[in-house]
Amino acid sequence: MSPRFSRRDFLKTGVTVGAATLSGRGLFSGTVQTAPAVSGALRVVSSGNGIRATEKAMEILNKGGDPLDAVIAGVNIVEDDPNDMSVGYGGLPNEDGVVELDASVMYGPTHTSGAVASIQNIKNPSKVAKLVMERTMHCLLVSEGALKFALAHGFKKENLLTDKAREAWLRWKETLSDRDNWLPAQIRKLPEDLQPVMMTHGTINCIAIDAQGRLAGVTTTSGLSWKIPGRVGDSPIIGAGLYVDNAVGAAGSTGLGEANIRTCASFQVVNFMGQGMSPEQACLKALESIAEKTKLWPRALNLVNAEGRPSFGLNFYALNKKGEFAGATMWSGPKYAVHDGRKNELRECAFLYKTK
Ligand code: GLY
């Protein structure tokens, strides 16, 4: 901040601009976007692992609750669940066997956001992200700083590494190389359900609109399994893992974060909706542009298959101001969860390429 404009002045300005809404979200609550609300268009959209999140969030919206509180309460169910190994407690660890979590939130009416990255020992990073938004002037806190901030707000340190996640990590370590001191992994048989989780980048995203047309979103994850310690994915990056524009819509993502960060794709999805595309068209257009960029990426990144197509999974979820929604994926197969106010269900994602 320049010496001519101190933080104190900045805060004062914030208070002046946002006086009418200071009791609302965020330190700098300012102008509330003015696109007309679509009365009654309650919607909650989430990734395929979010069917309990959409149920919970809709329950809160139906009682007149705030959409950000609703989506966070929804994803907290999955963060707390040791059986979802891509998020929160029970998430797969980094290459050192340490669980590091990323999360972001964004609130449409104030266009404010908060996020944490590489936070350890706190099982609900989405709640900490909300506090970053509401109790600081920052957008993103990482690692030790994020943990200290969470502890300052009364969060308790917990061991997030479940036995199941530790076993999976151990298995990965044992099979990594035959030139180390770990004996071959076949001496320890893993349960069936651990076989598919040897290398994952799961996540949960949840976005919602309430009866007043207020949009909000959250994305939370344990990130890429076995990642290099300190690796941050797309989930806590606004514009990549999540983006909300209260005048247009909201979008979020799950899948390989590196591909998403390099293309700011959630921002692109919202931008495309702002240009008049439907949520499905917008998601597919973003996927298409990522697929194009993939061709430029060095072969060593291993992000392109023999046919020149992306070798990774990436999914987008979008919701516009009218309450229209979609889920779309690079390769067919994934589903997304949606509660449209009447029914909570999983639906097939639209896709760019058909899985063979
Ligand atoms: N999308 C989750 C991650 O890549 O970390």
Coordinates of C-alpha atoms and ligand atoms in Angstrom, one line a residue:
M1 CA 0.0 0.0 0.0
S2 CA 1.4 3.4 -0.9
P3 CA 2.4 5.7 2.0
R4 CA -0.2 8.2 0.8
F5 CA -3.0 5.7 1.4
S6 CA -2.6 3.9 4.6
R7 CA -4.4 0.7 5.6
R8 CA -6.4 2.8 8.1
D9 CA -7.6 5.1 5.2
F10 CA -8.3 2.0 3.2
L11 CA -10.4 0.6 5.9
K12 CA -12.2 3.9 6.3
T13 CA -12.9 4.0 2.6
G14 CA -14.2 0.4 2.8
V15 CA -16.5 1.4 5.6
T16 CA -17.8 4.4 3.7
V17 CA -18.4 2.5 0.5
G18 CA -19.9 -0.5 2.2
A19 CA -21.6 1.3 5.1
A20 CA -25.0 0.0 4.1
T21 CA -23.8 -3.5 4.0
L22 CA -21.1 -3.6 6.6
S23 CA -22.9 -6.1 8.6
G24 CA -23.0 -8.3 5.6
R25 CA -20.2 -10.6 4.3
G26 CA -16.6 -9.5 4.1
L27 CA -14.6 -6.5 5.4
F28 CA -15.2 -4.5 2.2
S29 CA -18.8 -5.3 1.5
G30 CA -19.6 -3.0 -1.3
T31 CA -22.1 -2.6 -4.0
V32 CA -24.4 -5.6 -4.3
Q33 CA -24.8 -6.7 -7.9
T34 CA -28.0 -5.7 -9.5
A35 CA -29.1 -8.4 -11.9
P36 CA -32.7 -9.2 -11.2
A37 CA -33.2 -12.0 -8.8
V38 CA -35.2 -15.0 -10.1
S39 CA -37.6 -15.5 -7.3
G40 CA -37.9 -19.1 -6.2
A41 CA -35.1 -20.5 -8.3
L42 CA -33.4 -22.4 -5.5
R43 CA -30.6 -24.6 -6.9
V44 CA -27.6 -26.4 -5.5
V45 CA -25.1 -28.1 -7.8
S46 CA -22.1 -30.2 -6.8
S47 CA -19.6 -32.7 -8.0
G48 CA -20.6 -36.4 -8.1
N49 CA -19.4 -37.0 -4.5
G50 CA -21.7 -34.1 -3.3
I51 CA -25.2 -35.7 -3.2
R52 CA -25.3 -35.3 0.6
A53 CA -24.0 -31.8 0.2
T54 CA -26.7 -30.7 -2.2
E55 CA -29.4 -32.2 0.1
K56 CA -28.0 -30.4 3.2
A57 CA -27.5 -27.1 1.3
M58 CA -31.1 -27.2 0.0
E59 CA -32.4 -27.8 3.4
I60 CA -30.7 -24.6 4.6
L61 CA -31.9 -22.6 1.6
N62 CA -35.4 -23.8 2.1
K63 CA -35.3 -22.3 5.6
G64 CA -34.1 -19.0 4.2
G65 CA -30.5 -19.6 5.1
D66 CA -27.6 -17.9 3.4
P67 CA -26.3 -19.6 0.3
L68 CA -22.6 -19.6 1.4
D69 CA -23.5 -21.0 4.8
A70 CA -25.6 -23.6 2.9
V71 CA -22.9 -24.8 0.6
I72 CA -20.3 -24.9 3.3
A73 CA -22.5 -26.9 5.6
G74 CA -23.0 -29.3 2.6
V75 CA -19.4 -29.9 1.9
N76 CA -18.6 -30.2 5.6
I77 CA -20.4 -33.6 5.5
V78 CA -17.9 -34.8 2.9
E79 CA -14.9 -33.1 4.7
D80 CA -15.8 -35.0 7.8
D81 CA -16.3 -38.3 6.1
P82 CA -13.2 -40.6 6.3
N83 CA -14.5 -42.7 3.4
D84 CA -14.1 -39.8 0.9
M85 CA -10.4 -40.0 0.4
S86 CA -10.2 -36.8 -1.7
V87 CA -11.4 -34.3 0.8
G88 CA -10.8 -33.3 4.4
Y89 CA -10.4 -36.0 7.1
G90 CA -9.3 -39.2 5.4
G91 CA -8.0 -37.4 2.4
L92 CA -4.9 -39.0 0.7
P93 CA -1.6 -37.5 1.9
N94 CA 1.3 -35.9 0.2
E95 CA 4.5 -37.9 -0.6
D96 CA 5.6 -37.6 3.0
G97 CA 2.4 -39.1 4.3
V98 CA 1.1 -35.7 5.5
V99 CA -2.5 -34.6 4.6
E100 CA -2.5 -31.0 3.2
L101 CA -5.8 -29.4 2.4
D102 CA -6.9 -26.6 0.0
A103 CA -10.2 -24.8 0.0
S104 CA -11.9 -21.6 -1.3
V105 CA -15.2 -19.8 -0.9
M106 CA -16.7 -17.0 -2.9
Y107 CA -19.8 -14.9 -2.1
G108 CA -21.6 -13.3 -5.0
P109 CA -23.4 -10.4 -3.4
T110 CA -20.2 -8.8 -2.2
H111 CA -17.8 -10.4 -4.8
T112 CA -15.5 -11.4 -1.9
S113 CA -13.5 -14.6 -1.5
G114 CA -11.3 -16.4 0.9
A115 CA -9.0 -19.4 0.7
V116 CA -6.5 -21.6 2.4
A117 CA -3.9 -23.8 0.8
S118 CA -1.6 -26.6 2.1
I119 CA -3.2 -26.4 5.6
Q120 CA -2.5 -29.3 7.9
N121 CA -4.4 -30.8 10.8
I122 CA -7.7 -28.9 10.2
K123 CA -10.4 -31.0 8.8
N124 CA -12.8 -28.3 7.6
P125 CA -10.6 -25.9 5.5
S126 CA -13.8 -24.6 3.9
K127 CA -14.7 -23.0 7.2
V128 CA -11.3 -21.4 7.6
A129 CA -11.5 -20.1 4.0
K130 CA -14.8 -18.4 4.9
L131 CA -13.1 -16.8 7.9
V132 CA -10.2 -15.5 5.7
M133 CA -12.9 -13.8 3.6
E134 CA -14.8 -12.4 6.6
R135 CA -12.1 -11.6 9.1
T136 CA -9.1 -10.4 7.0
M137 CA -8.4 -8.2 4.0
H138 CA -6.6 -11.2 2.3
C139 CA -7.8 -13.7 -0.2
L140 CA -5.4 -16.6 0.5
L141 CA -3.5 -17.9 3.5
V142 CA -1.1 -20.9 3.1
S143 CA 0.5 -23.6 5.2
E144 CA 1.7 -22.5 8.7
G145 CA 0.1 -19.1 8.4
A146 CA -3.2 -20.7 7.6
L147 CA -2.9 -23.1 10.5
K148 CA -2.0 -20.3 12.9
F149 CA -5.0 -18.3 11.7
A150 CA -7.3 -21.3 12.1
L151 CA -6.0 -22.0 15.7
A152 CA -6.5 -18.3 16.5
H153 CA -10.1 -18.7 15.6
G154 CA -10.6 -21.7 17.8
F155 CA -10.2 -24.6 15.4
K156 CA -8.7 -27.7 16.9
K157 CA -5.7 -29.6 15.5
E158 CA -6.5 -33.1 14.5
N159 CA -4.7 -36.0 12.9
L160 CA -6.3 -36.2 9.4
L161 CA -4.5 -39.4 8.3
T162 CA -6.8 -42.4 8.6
D163 CA -5.4 -45.9 8.7
K164 CA -6.9 -46.5 5.3
A165 CA -5.2 -43.5 3.8
R166 CA -1.9 -44.4 5.5
E167 CA -2.1 -47.9 4.1
A168 CA -2.7 -46.5 0.6
W169 CA 0.3 -44.2 1.0
L170 CA 2.5 -47.0 2.3
R171 CA 1.5 -49.1 -0.7
W172 CA 2.4 -46.3 -3.1
K173 CA 5.8 -45.9 -1.3
E174 CA 6.5 -49.6 -1.5
T175 CA 5.8 -49.8 -5.3
L176 CA 7.5 -46.6 -6.2
S177 CA 10.9 -48.0 -7.0
D178 CA 12.8 -51.3 -6.8
R179 CA 16.0 -49.3 -5.9
D180 CA 15.2 -48.4 -2.4
N181 CA 14.9 -50.2 1.0
W182 CA 11.2 -50.8 0.9
L183 CA 10.3 -54.4 0.3
P184 CA 7.8 -55.2 -2.6
A185 CA 4.2 -54.3 -1.9
Q186 CA 2.7 -57.7 -2.6
I187 CA 3.5 -58.8 0.9
R188 CA 0.6 -56.5 2.0
K189 CA -2.7 -56.9 0.3
L190 CA -4.9 -53.8 0.1
P191 CA -8.7 -53.9 0.4
E192 CA -10.4 -54.0 -2.9
D193 CA -11.8 -50.4 -2.6
L194 CA -8.3 -49.0 -2.3
Q195 CA -7.2 -50.2 -5.6
P196 CA -8.6 -47.4 -7.6
V197 CA -7.3 -44.7 -5.3
M198 CA -3.6 -45.2 -6.0
M199 CA -3.4 -41.8 -7.7
T200 CA -6.3 -39.4 -7.5
H201 CA -7.2 -35.8 -7.7
G202 CA -10.7 -35.8 -6.3
T203 CA -12.4 -32.7 -4.8
I204 CA -15.8 -31.4 -3.9
N205 CA -17.3 -28.2 -5.4
C206 CA -20.7 -26.9 -4.4
I207 CA -22.5 -23.9 -5.8
A208 CA -25.9 -22.5 -5.0
I209 CA -28.5 -19.8 -5.7
D210 CA -31.1 -18.7 -3.3
A211 CA -34.6 -17.2 -3.8
Q212 CA -33.1 -13.6 -3.7
G213 CA -30.7 -14.5 -6.6
R214 CA -27.7 -14.6 -4.2
L215 CA -25.0 -16.9 -5.6
A216 CA -22.2 -18.6 -3.6
G217 CA -19.7 -21.4 -3.9
V218 CA -17.1 -23.5 -2.2
T219 CA -14.4 -25.9 -3.4
T220 CA -12.5 -28.1 -1.0
T221 CA -9.9 -30.9 -1.4
S222 CA -7.0 -32.9 -0.2
G223 CA -5.5 -32.3 -3.7
L224 CA -3.5 -34.7 -5.8
S225 CA -2.5 -37.8 -3.9
W226 CA 1.3 -38.2 -3.2
K227 CA 1.9 -34.6 -4.3
I228 CA 5.2 -32.9 -3.6
P229 CA 4.7 -31.2 -0.2
G230 CA 3.5 -27.7 -0.7
R231 CA 1.9 -28.4 -4.0
V232 CA -1.3 -26.3 -4.3
G233 CA -4.0 -27.2 -6.8
D234 CA -6.8 -25.3 -8.4
S235 CA -9.3 -25.5 -5.5
P236 CA -8.1 -22.5 -3.5
I237 CA -7.4 -20.4 -6.6
I238 CA -10.2 -18.0 -7.4
G239 CA -10.9 -18.2 -11.2
A240 CA -9.6 -21.8 -11.4
G241 CA -11.3 -24.0 -8.8
L242 CA -14.2 -21.6 -8.2
Y243 CA -15.6 -18.4 -9.5
V244 CA -18.8 -16.5 -8.7
D245 CA -20.2 -13.4 -10.4
N246 CA -23.5 -12.5 -8.8
A247 CA -24.7 -10.8 -12.0
V248 CA -24.0 -13.9 -14.1
G249 CA -23.5 -17.2 -12.4
A250 CA -21.1 -19.5 -10.5
A251 CA -18.7 -22.2 -11.6
G252 CA -16.4 -24.7 -10.0
S253 CA -14.2 -27.5 -10.9
T254 CA -12.8 -30.9 -9.9
G255 CA -10.1 -32.9 -11.6
L256 CA -6.5 -32.2 -12.4
G257 CA -5.8 -28.7 -10.9
E258 CA -2.7 -28.0 -13.0
A259 CA -4.7 -28.0 -16.2
N260 CA -7.3 -25.7 -14.7
I261 CA -4.9 -23.2 -13.1
R262 CA -3.1 -22.7 -16.4
T263 CA -6.4 -21.7 -18.1
C264 CA -8.4 -19.9 -15.3
A265 CA -11.2 -22.1 -16.5
S266 CA -13.9 -21.4 -13.8
F267 CA -13.6 -17.7 -14.6
Q268 CA -13.9 -18.6 -18.3
V269 CA -17.1 -20.6 -17.7
V270 CA -18.7 -17.7 -15.9
N271 CA -17.4 -15.3 -18.6
F272 CA -18.9 -17.5 -21.3
M273 CA -22.3 -17.6 -19.5
G274 CA -22.1 -13.8 -19.3
Q275 CA -21.8 -13.8 -23.1
G276 CA -25.0 -15.6 -23.4
M277 CA -24.0 -19.3 -23.4
S278 CA -26.0 -21.8 -21.4
P279 CA -24.1 -23.4 -18.5
E280 CA -23.5 -26.6 -20.5
Q281 CA -22.2 -24.7 -23.5
A282 CA -20.0 -22.6 -21.3
C283 CA -18.5 -25.7 -19.5
L284 CA -17.9 -27.5 -22.8
K285 CA -16.3 -24.4 -24.4
A286 CA -13.9 -24.1 -21.4
L287 CA -13.0 -27.8 -21.7
E288 CA -12.5 -27.4 -25.5
S289 CA -10.1 -24.5 -24.9
I290 CA -8.2 -26.5 -22.3
A291 CA -8.0 -29.4 -24.8
E292 CA -6.5 -27.0 -27.3
K293 CA -3.9 -25.7 -24.9
T294 CA -3.0 -29.3 -23.9
K295 CA -1.4 -29.7 -27.3
L296 CA 1.1 -26.9 -26.5
W297 CA 2.2 -28.4 -23.2
P298 CA 5.5 -30.2 -23.1
R299 CA 5.2 -34.0 -23.6
A300 CA 7.1 -34.5 -20.4
L301 CA 4.1 -33.2 -18.5
N302 CA 2.3 -36.3 -19.6
L303 CA -1.0 -34.4 -20.1
V304 CA -1.7 -35.6 -23.6
N305 CA -2.5 -39.0 -24.9
A306 CA -1.3 -40.7 -28.1
E307 CA -4.2 -39.2 -30.0
G308 CA -3.3 -35.7 -28.9
R309 CA -6.1 -35.4 -26.5
P310 CA -5.9 -34.6 -22.8
S311 CA -4.9 -37.6 -20.7
F312 CA -6.5 -36.3 -17.5
G313 CA -9.9 -35.9 -16.0
L314 CA -11.4 -32.4 -15.5
N315 CA -15.0 -31.5 -14.6
F316 CA -16.9 -28.2 -14.4
Y317 CA -20.2 -27.4 -12.7
A318 CA -22.1 -24.3 -13.6
L319 CA -25.2 -22.4 -12.5
N320 CA -26.5 -19.2 -13.9
K321 CA -28.6 -16.4 -12.5
K322 CA -31.8 -17.9 -14.0
G323 CA -31.1 -21.2 -12.1
E324 CA -30.1 -23.1 -15.2
F325 CA -27.2 -25.5 -14.4
A326 CA -24.9 -28.2 -15.9
G327 CA -22.0 -30.5 -15.2
A328 CA -19.5 -31.2 -17.9
T329 CA -16.4 -33.4 -18.1
M330 CA -13.4 -33.9 -20.4
W331 CA -14.0 -37.7 -20.7
S332 CA -17.5 -39.2 -20.4
G333 CA -18.4 -41.1 -17.2
P334 CA -18.5 -38.7 -14.2
K335 CA -21.8 -37.6 -12.8
Y336 CA -22.8 -34.4 -10.9
A337 CA -25.2 -33.8 -8.1
V338 CA -28.1 -31.3 -8.3
H339 CA -31.0 -30.3 -6.1
D340 CA -33.4 -28.3 -8.2
G341 CA -35.7 -27.5 -5.3
R342 CA -37.9 -30.5 -5.8
K343 CA -35.5 -33.4 -6.4
N344 CA -32.0 -34.3 -5.3
E345 CA -30.2 -36.5 -7.8
L346 CA -27.1 -37.5 -9.7
R347 CA -27.0 -36.7 -13.4
E348 CA -24.7 -37.6 -16.2
C349 CA -22.2 -34.9 -17.1
A350 CA -22.1 -33.6 -20.6
F351 CA -18.7 -34.5 -22.1
L352 CA -16.1 -33.4 -24.7
Y353 CA -14.7 -36.9 -25.5
K354 CA -16.3 -40.3 -25.1
T355 CA -14.4 -42.7 -22.9
K356 CA -13.5 -45.8 -24.8
Ligands
GLY1 N1 -8.7 -30.3 -8.3 C1 -8.0 -30.7 -7.2 C2 -6.5 -30.6 -7.3 O1 -6.0 -30.7 -8.4 O2 -5.9 -30.3 -6.3

